[in-house]
Short mmCIF file of C-alpha atoms in Angstrom, two decimals:
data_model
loop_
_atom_site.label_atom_id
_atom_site.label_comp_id
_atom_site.label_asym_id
_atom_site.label_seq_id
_atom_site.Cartn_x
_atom_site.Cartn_y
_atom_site.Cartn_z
CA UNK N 1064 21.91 0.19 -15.01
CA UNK N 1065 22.04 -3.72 -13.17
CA UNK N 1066 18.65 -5.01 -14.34
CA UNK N 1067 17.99 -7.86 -11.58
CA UNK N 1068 15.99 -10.72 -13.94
CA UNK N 1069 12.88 -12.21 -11.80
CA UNK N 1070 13.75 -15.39 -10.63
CA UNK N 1071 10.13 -17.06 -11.51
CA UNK N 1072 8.88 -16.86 -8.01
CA UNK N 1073 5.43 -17.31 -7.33
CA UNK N 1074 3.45 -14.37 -6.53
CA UNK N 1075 1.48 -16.29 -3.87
CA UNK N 1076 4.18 -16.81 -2.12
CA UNK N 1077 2.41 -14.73 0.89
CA UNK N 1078 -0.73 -17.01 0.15
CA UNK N 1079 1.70 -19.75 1.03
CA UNK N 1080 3.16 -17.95 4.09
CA UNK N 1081 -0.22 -17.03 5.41
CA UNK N 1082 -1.39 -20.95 4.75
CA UNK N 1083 1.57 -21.52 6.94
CA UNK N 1084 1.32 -19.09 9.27
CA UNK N 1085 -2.47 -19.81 10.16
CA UNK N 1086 -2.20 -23.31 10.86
CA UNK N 1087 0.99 -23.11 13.52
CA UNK N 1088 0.57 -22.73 16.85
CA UNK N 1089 0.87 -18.86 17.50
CA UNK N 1090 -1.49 -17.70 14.22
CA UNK N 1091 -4.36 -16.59 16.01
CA UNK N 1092 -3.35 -16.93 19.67
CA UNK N 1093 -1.60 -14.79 21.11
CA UNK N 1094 -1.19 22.62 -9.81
CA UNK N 1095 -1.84 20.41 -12.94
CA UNK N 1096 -0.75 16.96 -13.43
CA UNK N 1097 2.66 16.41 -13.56
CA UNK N 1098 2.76 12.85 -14.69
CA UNK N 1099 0.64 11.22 -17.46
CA UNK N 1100 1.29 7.34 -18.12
CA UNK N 1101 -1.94 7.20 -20.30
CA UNK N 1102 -0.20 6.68 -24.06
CA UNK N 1103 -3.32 7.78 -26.32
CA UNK N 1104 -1.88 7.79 -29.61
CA UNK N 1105 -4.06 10.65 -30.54
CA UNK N 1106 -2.43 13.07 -28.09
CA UNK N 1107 0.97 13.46 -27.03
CA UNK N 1108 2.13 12.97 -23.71
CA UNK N 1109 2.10 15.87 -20.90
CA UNK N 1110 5.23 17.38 -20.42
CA UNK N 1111 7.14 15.64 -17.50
CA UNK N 1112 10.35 16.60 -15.40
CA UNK N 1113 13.08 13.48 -15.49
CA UNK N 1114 11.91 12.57 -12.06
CA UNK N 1115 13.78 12.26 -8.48
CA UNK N 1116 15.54 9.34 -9.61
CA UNK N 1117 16.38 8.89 -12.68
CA UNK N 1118 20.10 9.74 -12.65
CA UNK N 1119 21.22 7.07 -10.06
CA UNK N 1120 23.44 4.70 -10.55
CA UNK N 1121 23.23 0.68 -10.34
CA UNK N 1122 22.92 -1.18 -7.29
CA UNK N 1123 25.75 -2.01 -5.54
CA UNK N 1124 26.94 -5.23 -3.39
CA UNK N 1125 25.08 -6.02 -0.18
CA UNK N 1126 25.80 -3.29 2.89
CA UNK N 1127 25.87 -4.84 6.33
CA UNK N 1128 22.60 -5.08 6.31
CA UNK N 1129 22.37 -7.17 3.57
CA UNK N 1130 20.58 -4.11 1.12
CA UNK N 1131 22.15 -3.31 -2.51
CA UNK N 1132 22.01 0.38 -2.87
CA UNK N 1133 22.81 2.64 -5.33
CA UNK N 1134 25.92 4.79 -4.88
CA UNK N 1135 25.75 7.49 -2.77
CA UNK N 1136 22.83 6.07 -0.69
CA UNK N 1137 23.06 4.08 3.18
CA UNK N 1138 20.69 2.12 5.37
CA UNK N 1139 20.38 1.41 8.79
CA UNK N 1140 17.76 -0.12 11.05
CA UNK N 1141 14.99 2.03 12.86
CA UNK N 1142 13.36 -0.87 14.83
CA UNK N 1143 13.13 -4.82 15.05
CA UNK N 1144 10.39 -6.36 15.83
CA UNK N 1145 9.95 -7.64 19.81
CA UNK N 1146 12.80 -5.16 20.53
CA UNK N 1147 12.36 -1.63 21.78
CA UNK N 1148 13.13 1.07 19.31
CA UNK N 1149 14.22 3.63 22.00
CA UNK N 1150 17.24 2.47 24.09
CA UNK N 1151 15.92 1.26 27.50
CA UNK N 1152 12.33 2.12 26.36
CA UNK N 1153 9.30 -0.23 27.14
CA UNK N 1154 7.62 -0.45 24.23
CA UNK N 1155 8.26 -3.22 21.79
CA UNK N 1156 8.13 -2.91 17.96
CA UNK N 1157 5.46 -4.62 16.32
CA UNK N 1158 5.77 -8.00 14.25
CA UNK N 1159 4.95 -8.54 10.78
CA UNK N 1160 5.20 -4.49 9.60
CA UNK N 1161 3.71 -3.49 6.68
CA UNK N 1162 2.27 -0.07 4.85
CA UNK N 1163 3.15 2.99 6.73
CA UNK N 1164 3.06 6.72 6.34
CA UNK N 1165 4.86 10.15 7.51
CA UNK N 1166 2.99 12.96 9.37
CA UNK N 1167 5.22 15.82 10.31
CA UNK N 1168 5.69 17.40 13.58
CA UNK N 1169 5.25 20.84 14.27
CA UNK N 1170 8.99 20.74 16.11
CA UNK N 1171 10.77 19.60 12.85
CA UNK N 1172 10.48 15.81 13.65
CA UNK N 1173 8.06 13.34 12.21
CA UNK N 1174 5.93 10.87 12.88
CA UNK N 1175 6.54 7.83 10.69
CA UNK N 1176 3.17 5.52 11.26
CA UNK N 1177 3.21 1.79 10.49
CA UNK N 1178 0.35 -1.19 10.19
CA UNK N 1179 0.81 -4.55 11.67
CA UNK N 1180 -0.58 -7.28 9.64
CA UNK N 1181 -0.71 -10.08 12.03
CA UNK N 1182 -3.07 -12.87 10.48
CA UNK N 1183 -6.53 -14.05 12.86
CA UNK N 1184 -9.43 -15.80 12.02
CA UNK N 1185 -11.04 -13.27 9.23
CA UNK N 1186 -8.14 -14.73 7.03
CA UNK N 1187 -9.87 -18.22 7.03
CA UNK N 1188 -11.47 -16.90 4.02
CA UNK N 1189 -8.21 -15.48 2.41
CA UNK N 1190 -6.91 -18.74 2.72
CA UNK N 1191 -10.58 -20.63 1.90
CA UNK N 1192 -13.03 -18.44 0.75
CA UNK N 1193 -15.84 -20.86 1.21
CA UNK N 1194 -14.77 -20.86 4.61
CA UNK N 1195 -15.27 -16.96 5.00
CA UNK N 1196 -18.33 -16.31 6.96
CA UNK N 1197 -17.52 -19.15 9.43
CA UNK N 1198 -14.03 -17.17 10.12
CA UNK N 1199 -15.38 -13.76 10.10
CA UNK N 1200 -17.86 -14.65 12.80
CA UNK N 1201 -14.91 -16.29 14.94
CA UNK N 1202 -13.30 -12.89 14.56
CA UNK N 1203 -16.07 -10.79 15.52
CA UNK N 1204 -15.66 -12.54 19.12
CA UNK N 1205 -11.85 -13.13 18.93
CA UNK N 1206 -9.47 -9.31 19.09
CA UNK N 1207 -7.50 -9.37 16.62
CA UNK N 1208 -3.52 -9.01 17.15
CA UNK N 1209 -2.80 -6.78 14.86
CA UNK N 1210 -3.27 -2.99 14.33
CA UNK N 1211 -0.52 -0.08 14.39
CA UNK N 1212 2.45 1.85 15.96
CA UNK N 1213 4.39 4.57 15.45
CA UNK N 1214 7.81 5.76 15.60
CA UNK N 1215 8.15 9.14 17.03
CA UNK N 1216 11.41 11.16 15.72
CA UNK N 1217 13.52 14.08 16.63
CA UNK N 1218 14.15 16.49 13.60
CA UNK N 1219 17.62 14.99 13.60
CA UNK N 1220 16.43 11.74 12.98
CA UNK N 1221 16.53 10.26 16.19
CA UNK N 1222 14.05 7.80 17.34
CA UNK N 1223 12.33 9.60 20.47
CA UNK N 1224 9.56 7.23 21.14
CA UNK N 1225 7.60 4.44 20.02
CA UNK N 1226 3.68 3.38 20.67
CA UNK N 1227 0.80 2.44 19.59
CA UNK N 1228 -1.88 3.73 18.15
CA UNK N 1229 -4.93 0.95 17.31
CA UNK N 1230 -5.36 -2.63 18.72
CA UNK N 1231 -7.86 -5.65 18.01
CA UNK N 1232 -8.02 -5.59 14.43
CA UNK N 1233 -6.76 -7.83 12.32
CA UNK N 1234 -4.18 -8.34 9.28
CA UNK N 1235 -3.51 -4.51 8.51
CA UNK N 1236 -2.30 -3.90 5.46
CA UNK N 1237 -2.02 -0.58 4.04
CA UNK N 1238 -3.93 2.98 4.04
CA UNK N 1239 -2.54 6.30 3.79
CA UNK N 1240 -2.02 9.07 5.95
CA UNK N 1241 -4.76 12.11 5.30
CA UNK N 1242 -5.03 15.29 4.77
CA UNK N 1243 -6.04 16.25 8.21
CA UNK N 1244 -3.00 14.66 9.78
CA UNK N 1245 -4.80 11.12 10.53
CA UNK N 1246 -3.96 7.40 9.70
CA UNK N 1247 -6.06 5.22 8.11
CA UNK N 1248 -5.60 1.65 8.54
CA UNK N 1249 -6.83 -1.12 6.12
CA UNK N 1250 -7.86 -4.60 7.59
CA UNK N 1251 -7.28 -7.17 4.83
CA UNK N 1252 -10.14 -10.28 5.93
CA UNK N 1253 -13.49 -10.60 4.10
CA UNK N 1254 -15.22 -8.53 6.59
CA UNK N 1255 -12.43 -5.64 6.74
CA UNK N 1256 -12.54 -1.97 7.50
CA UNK N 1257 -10.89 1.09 7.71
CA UNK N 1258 -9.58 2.11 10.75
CA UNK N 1259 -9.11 5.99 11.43
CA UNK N 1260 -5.99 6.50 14.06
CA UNK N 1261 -4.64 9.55 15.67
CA UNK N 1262 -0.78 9.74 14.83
CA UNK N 1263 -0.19 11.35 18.18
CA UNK N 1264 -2.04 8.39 20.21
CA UNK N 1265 -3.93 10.76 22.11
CA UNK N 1266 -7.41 9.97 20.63
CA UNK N 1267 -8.31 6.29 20.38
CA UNK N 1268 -8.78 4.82 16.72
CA UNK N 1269 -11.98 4.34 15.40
CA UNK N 1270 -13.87 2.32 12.99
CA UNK N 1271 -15.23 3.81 9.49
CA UNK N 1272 -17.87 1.24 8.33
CA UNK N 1273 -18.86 3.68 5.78
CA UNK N 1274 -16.38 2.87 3.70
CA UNK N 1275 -17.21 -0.39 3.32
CA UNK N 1276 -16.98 -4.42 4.45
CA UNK N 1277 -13.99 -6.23 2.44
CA UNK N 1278 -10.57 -7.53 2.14
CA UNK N 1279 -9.04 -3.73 2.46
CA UNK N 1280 -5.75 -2.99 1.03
CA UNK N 1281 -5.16 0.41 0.32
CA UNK N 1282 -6.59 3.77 0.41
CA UNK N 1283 -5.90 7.27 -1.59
CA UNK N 1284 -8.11 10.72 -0.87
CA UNK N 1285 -8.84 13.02 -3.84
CA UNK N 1286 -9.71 16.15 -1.45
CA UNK N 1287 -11.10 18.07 -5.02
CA UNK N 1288 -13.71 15.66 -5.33
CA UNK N 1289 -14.19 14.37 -1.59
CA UNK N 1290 -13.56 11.00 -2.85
CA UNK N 1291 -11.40 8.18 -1.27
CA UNK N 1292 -10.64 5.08 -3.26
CA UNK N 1293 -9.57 1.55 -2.20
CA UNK N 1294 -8.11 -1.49 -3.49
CA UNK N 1295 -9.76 -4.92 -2.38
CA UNK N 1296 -6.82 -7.75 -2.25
CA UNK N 1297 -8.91 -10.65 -3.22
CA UNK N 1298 -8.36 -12.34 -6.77
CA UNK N 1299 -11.41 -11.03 -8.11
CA UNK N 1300 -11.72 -8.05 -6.29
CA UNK N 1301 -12.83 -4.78 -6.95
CA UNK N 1302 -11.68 -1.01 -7.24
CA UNK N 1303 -13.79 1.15 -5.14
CA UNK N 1304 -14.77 4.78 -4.42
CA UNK N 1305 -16.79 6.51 -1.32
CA UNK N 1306 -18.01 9.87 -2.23
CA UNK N 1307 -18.99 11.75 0.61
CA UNK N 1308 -22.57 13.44 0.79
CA UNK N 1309 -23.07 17.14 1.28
CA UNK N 1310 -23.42 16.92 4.23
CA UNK N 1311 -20.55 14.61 5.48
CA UNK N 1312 -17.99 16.47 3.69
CA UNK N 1313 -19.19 20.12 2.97
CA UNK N 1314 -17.43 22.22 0.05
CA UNK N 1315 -14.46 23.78 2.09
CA UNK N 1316 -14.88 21.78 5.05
CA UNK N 1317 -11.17 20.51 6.34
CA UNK N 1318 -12.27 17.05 6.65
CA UNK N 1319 -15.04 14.59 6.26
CA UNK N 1320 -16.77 13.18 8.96
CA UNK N 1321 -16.70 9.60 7.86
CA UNK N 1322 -20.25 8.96 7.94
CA UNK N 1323 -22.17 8.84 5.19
CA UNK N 1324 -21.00 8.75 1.68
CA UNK N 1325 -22.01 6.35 -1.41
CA UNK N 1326 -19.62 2.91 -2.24
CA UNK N 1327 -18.74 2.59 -5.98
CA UNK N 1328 -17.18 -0.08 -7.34
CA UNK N 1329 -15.30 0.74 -11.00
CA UNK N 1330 -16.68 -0.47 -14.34
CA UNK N 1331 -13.98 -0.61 -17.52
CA UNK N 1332 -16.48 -0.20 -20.67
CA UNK N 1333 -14.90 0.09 -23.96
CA UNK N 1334 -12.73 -2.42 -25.25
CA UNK N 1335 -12.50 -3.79 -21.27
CA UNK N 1336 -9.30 -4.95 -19.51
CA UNK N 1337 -7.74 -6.14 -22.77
CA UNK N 1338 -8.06 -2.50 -24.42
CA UNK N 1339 -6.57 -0.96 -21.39
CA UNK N 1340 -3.09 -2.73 -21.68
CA UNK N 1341 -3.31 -0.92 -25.07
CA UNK N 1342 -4.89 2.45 -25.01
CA UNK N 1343 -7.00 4.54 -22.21
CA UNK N 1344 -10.22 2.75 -21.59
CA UNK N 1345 -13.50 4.95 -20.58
CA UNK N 1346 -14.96 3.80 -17.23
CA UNK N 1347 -18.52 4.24 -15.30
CA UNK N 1348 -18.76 4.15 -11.42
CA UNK N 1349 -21.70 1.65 -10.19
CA UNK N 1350 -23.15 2.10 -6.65
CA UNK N 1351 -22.04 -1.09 -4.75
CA UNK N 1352 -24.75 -3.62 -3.95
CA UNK N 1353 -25.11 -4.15 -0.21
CA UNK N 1354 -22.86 -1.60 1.08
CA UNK N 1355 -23.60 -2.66 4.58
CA UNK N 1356 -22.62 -6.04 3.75
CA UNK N 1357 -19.31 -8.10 3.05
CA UNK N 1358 -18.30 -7.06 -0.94
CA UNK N 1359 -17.05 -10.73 -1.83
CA UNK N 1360 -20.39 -12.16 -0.97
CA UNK N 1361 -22.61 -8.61 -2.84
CA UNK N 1362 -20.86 -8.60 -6.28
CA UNK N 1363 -22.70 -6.48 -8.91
CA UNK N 1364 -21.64 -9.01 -11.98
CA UNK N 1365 -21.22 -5.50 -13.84
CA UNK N 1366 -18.00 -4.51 -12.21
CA UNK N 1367 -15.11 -4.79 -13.08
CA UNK N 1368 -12.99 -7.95 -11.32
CA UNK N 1369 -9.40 -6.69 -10.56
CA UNK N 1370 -6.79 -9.79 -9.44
CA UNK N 1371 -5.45 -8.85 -6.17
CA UNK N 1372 -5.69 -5.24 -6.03
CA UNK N 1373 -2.81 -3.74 -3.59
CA UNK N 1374 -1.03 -0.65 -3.09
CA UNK N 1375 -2.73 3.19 -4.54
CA UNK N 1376 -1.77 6.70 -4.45
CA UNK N 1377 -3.34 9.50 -6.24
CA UNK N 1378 -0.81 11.93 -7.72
CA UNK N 1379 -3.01 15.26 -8.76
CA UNK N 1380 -5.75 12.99 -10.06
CA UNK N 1381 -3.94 10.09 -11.00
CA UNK N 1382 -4.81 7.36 -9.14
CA UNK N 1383 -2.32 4.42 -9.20
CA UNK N 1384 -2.65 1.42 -7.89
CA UNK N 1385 -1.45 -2.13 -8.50
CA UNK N 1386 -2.51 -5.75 -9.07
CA UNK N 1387 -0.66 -8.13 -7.62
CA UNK N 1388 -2.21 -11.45 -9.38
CA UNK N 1389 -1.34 -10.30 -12.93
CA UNK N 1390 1.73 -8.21 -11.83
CA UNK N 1391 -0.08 -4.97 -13.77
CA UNK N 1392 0.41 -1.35 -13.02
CA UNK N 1393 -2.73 1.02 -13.58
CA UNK N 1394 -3.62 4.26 -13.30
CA UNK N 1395 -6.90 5.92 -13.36
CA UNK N 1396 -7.24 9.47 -14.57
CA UNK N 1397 -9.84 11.11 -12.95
CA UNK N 1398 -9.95 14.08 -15.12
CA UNK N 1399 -10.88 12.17 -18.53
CA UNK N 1400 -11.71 9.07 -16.65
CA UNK N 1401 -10.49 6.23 -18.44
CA UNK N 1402 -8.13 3.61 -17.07
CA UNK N 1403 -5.11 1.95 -18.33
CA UNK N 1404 -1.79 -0.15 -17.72
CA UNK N 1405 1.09 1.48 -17.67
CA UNK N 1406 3.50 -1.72 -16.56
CA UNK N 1407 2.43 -5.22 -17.44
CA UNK N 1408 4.56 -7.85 -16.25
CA UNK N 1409 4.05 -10.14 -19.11
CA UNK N 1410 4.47 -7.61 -21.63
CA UNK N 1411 7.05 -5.38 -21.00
CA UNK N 1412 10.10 -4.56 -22.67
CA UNK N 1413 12.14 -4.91 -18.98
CA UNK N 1414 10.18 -6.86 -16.77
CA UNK N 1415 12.64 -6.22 -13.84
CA UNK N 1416 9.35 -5.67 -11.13
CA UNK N 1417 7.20 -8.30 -9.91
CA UNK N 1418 4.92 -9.10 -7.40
CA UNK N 1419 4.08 -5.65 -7.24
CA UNK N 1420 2.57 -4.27 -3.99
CA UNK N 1421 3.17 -1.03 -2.21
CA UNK N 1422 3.01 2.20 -4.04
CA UNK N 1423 4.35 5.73 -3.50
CA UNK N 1424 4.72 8.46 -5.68
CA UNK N 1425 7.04 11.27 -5.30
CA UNK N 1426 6.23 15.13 -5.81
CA UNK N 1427 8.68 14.82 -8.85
CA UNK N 1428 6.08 11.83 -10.41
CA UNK N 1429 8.24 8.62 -9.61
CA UNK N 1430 6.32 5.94 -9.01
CA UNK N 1431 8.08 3.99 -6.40
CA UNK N 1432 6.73 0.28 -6.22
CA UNK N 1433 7.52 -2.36 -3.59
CA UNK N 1434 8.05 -6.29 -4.19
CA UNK N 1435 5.75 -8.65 -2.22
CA UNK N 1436 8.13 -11.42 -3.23
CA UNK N 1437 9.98 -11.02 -6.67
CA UNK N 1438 13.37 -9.94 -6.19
CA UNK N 1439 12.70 -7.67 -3.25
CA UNK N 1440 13.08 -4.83 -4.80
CA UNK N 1441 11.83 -1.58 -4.84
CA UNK N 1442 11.81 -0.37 -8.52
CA UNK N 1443 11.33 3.35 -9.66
CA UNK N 1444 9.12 3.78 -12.46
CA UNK N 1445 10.33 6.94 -14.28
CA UNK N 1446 7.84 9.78 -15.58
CA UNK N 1447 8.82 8.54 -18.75
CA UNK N 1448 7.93 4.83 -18.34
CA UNK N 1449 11.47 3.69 -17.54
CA UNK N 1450 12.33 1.28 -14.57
CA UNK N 1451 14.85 1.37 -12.31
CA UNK N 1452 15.95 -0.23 -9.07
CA UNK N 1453 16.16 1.84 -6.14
CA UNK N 1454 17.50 -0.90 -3.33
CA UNK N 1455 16.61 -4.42 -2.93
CA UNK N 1456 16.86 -6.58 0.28
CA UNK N 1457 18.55 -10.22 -0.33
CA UNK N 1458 19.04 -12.91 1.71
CA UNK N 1459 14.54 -12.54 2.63
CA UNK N 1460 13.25 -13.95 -0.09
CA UNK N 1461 10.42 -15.53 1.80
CA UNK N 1462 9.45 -11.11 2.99
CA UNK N 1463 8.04 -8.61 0.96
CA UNK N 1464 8.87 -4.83 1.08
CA UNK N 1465 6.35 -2.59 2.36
CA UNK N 1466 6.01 0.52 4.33
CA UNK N 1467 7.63 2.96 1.79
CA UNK N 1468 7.13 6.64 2.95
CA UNK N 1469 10.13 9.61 3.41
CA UNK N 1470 10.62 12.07 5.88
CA UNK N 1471 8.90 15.76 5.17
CA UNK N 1472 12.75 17.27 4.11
CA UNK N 1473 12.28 14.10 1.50
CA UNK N 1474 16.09 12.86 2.61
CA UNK N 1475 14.72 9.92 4.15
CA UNK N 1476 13.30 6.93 3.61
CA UNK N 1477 11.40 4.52 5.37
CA UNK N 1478 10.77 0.73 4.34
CA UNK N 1479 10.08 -2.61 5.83
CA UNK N 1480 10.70 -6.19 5.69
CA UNK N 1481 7.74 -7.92 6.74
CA UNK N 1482 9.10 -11.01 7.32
CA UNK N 1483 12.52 -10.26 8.49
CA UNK N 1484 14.81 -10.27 11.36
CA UNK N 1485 18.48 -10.91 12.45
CA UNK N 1486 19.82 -14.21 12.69
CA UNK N 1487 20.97 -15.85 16.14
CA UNK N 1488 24.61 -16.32 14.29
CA UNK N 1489 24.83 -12.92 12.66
CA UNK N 1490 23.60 -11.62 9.58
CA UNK N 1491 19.95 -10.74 8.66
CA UNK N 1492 17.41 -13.63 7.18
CA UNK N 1493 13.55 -14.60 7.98
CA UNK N 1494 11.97 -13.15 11.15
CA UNK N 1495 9.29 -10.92 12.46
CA UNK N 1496 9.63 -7.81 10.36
CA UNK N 1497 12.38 -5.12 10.60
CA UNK N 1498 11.77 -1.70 9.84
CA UNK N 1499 14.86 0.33 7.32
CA UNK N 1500 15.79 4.06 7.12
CA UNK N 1501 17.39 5.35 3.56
CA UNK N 1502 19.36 7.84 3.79
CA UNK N 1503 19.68 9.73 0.26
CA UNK N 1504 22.31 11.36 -1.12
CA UNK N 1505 22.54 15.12 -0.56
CA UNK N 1506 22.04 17.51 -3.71
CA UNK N 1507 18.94 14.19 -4.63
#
């Protein structure tokens, strides 16, 4: 296996873009767990299969897209941002893509869903966070330009049509497609929320204040306990549950209706964050203060502060979910509840994944996690703990990679470059965003 060394980068390199960014002149115009990480010396670890990946091989030279694969594996481009994705088509791929998802068609195709995280006013306070009610009042009065599209595709993989689905919002980051075939989509400003979206386009998106007022990264649904928790990206930000009432989500009912529920935010007791890079850590959920009201400004000094809290998935009751300030995987176990790391940047015996972001799991318990920054990578962490590289993008090291979801037949994968785009000269460097397809191997 190539083990690509960090290069040192700092992780607020998007901090940096986004400073950037704001301040030029087009900002704001225009059946049982399958995978255990916990390692409780007192109990062995559950029995795990090898995982999806963990027989490929190194990555190879750049293809003509400028991606190191492993062998066996190909890219090519699904859409570019400002260009249409469908020959002669009308519609124009978003800029600046970022966490998507894959709903499947009833016709074999997919849908293959993707946020826009365009920066407006609301990220006055990312950038100054004593400036963050002044900005989130600007943006209650300014649309935002952000919000989400989707690529529509033929069960051949053909791109059939493109769209979009939610407008005016601002800075989406992540979310996660649900249960019930929807997409929600996280705003990441002080003032955030989580916007529900029909794939399809056919029923406009709507708002979910429920869920809560803050710097929204992420979002993962436990359907057995009618639970959805979020990550807040926001150096001392929090990890948060809504449980649904009775009556918003009734036992058996296919869905929630999104309108009344209790916000938690997550306590570590025990030995705290420091026992948790060691051993399990017990935890207690404490009903947020203020619900109605922005989190950064409502903290209950009993929670737990998490540094930069971005992508989550749960994974039959283990919730994972990374922190991007401290480079720290963790997973939550919702069946013992207790908390731990399971990759620490600073500790770890191959510290081949930084600026950790995006998260996806696979049904065979890799843990797939995507470089804001770093080495662009997207590493594989193993069932057993290893790491391994699945692809990395060069020649954007000012991007991230984002977006990571696969087509239902799982030979497919989709990815993003948030902050990339072809060159006028040839070759592919910083732009808008582009949009990636991996094709794996067959037999994988």
């Amino acid at each position: 296996m190539q083990l690509l060394l960090p290069r040192g980068r700092s992780n607020s390199s998007r901090r940096e873009f986004l400073r950037m960014l704001f301040w030029s002149a087009g900002a704001i115009g225009a059946s049982g767990p399958l995978l255990s990480a916990c390692g409780d010396s007192r109990r062995p670890r559950i029995a795990v299969p090898r995982g999806r990946f963990a027989d490929i091989g190194p990555l190879g030279e750049p293809d003509a897209l400028g991606i190191r694969v492993p062998p066996g594996f190909s890219t090519r481009i699904v859409a570019i941002a400002n260009q249409p994705p469908v020959p002669g088509g009308s519609y124009l791929w978003h800029i600046f893509p970022d966490g998507g998802g894959v709903m499947p068609k009833a016709d074999g195709g997919w849908y293959y869903i993707s946020n826009s995280e365009i920066p407006g006013f609301g990220n006055l306070g990312t950038l100054y966070p004593q400036l963050a009610p002044f900005g989130d009042v600007l943006d209650r009065f300014a649309p935002g330009l952000g919000g989400a599209s989707v690529l529509e595709f033929a069960a051949d993989g053909t791109v059939i049509d493109a769209y979009r689905i939610l407008s005016g919002t601002t800075f989406n980051c992540a979310g996660c497609v649900t249960p019930w075939n929807t997409w929600l989509s996280c705003e990441e400003v002080p003032e955030g929320q989580v916007w529900e979206c029909d794939p399809t386009g056919r029923t406009p998106a709507v708002a979910r204040p429920t869920l809560g007022f803050f710097s929204h990264e992420a979002t993962a649904i436990d359907v057995e306990r009618r639970t959805i928790y979020m990550t807040e990206d926001w150096p001392d930000g929090r990890f948060f549950r809504w449980v649904a009432s009775e009556s918003d989500w009734p036992r058996g009912a296919a869905r929630p209706a999104l309108q009344d529920g209790r916000l938690q935010v997550l306590k570590i007791l025990g030995d705290g964050v420091e026992g948790a890079l060691h051993e399990p850590q017990p935890v207690a959920w404490i009903d947020a203060l203020a619900p109605d009201q922005p989190q950064d400004r409502n903290r209950d000094p009993e929670s737990t502060p998490f540094d930069g809290g971005e992508g989550l998935w749960n994974f039959n009751g283990y919730v994972y979910f990374s922190t991007k300030g401290d480079n720290r995987i963790w997973v939550y176990d919702t069946h013992r509840e207790t908390i731990e790391v399971v990759y620490d940047f600073a500790t770890s015996d191959n510290p081949i994944l930084s600026g950790v972001d995006n998260i996806t799991v696979t049904p065979q318990g890799d843990v797939l996690v995507a470089e804001d920054g770093g080495d662009m990578q997207v590493v594989v962490i193993l069932p057993d703990g290893t790491l391994k590289p699945l692809l990395q993008i060069t020649g954007q090291d000012q991007s991230e990679v984002a977006g990571i979801a696969f087509s239902p037949d799982g030979r497919r994968m989709y990815f993003t470059s948030d902050r990339g785009g072809p060159l006028p000269g040839g070759g592919y460097g910083p732009g808008l965003g582009i949009t990636y397809e991996l094709l794996l191997p067959e037999g994988l």
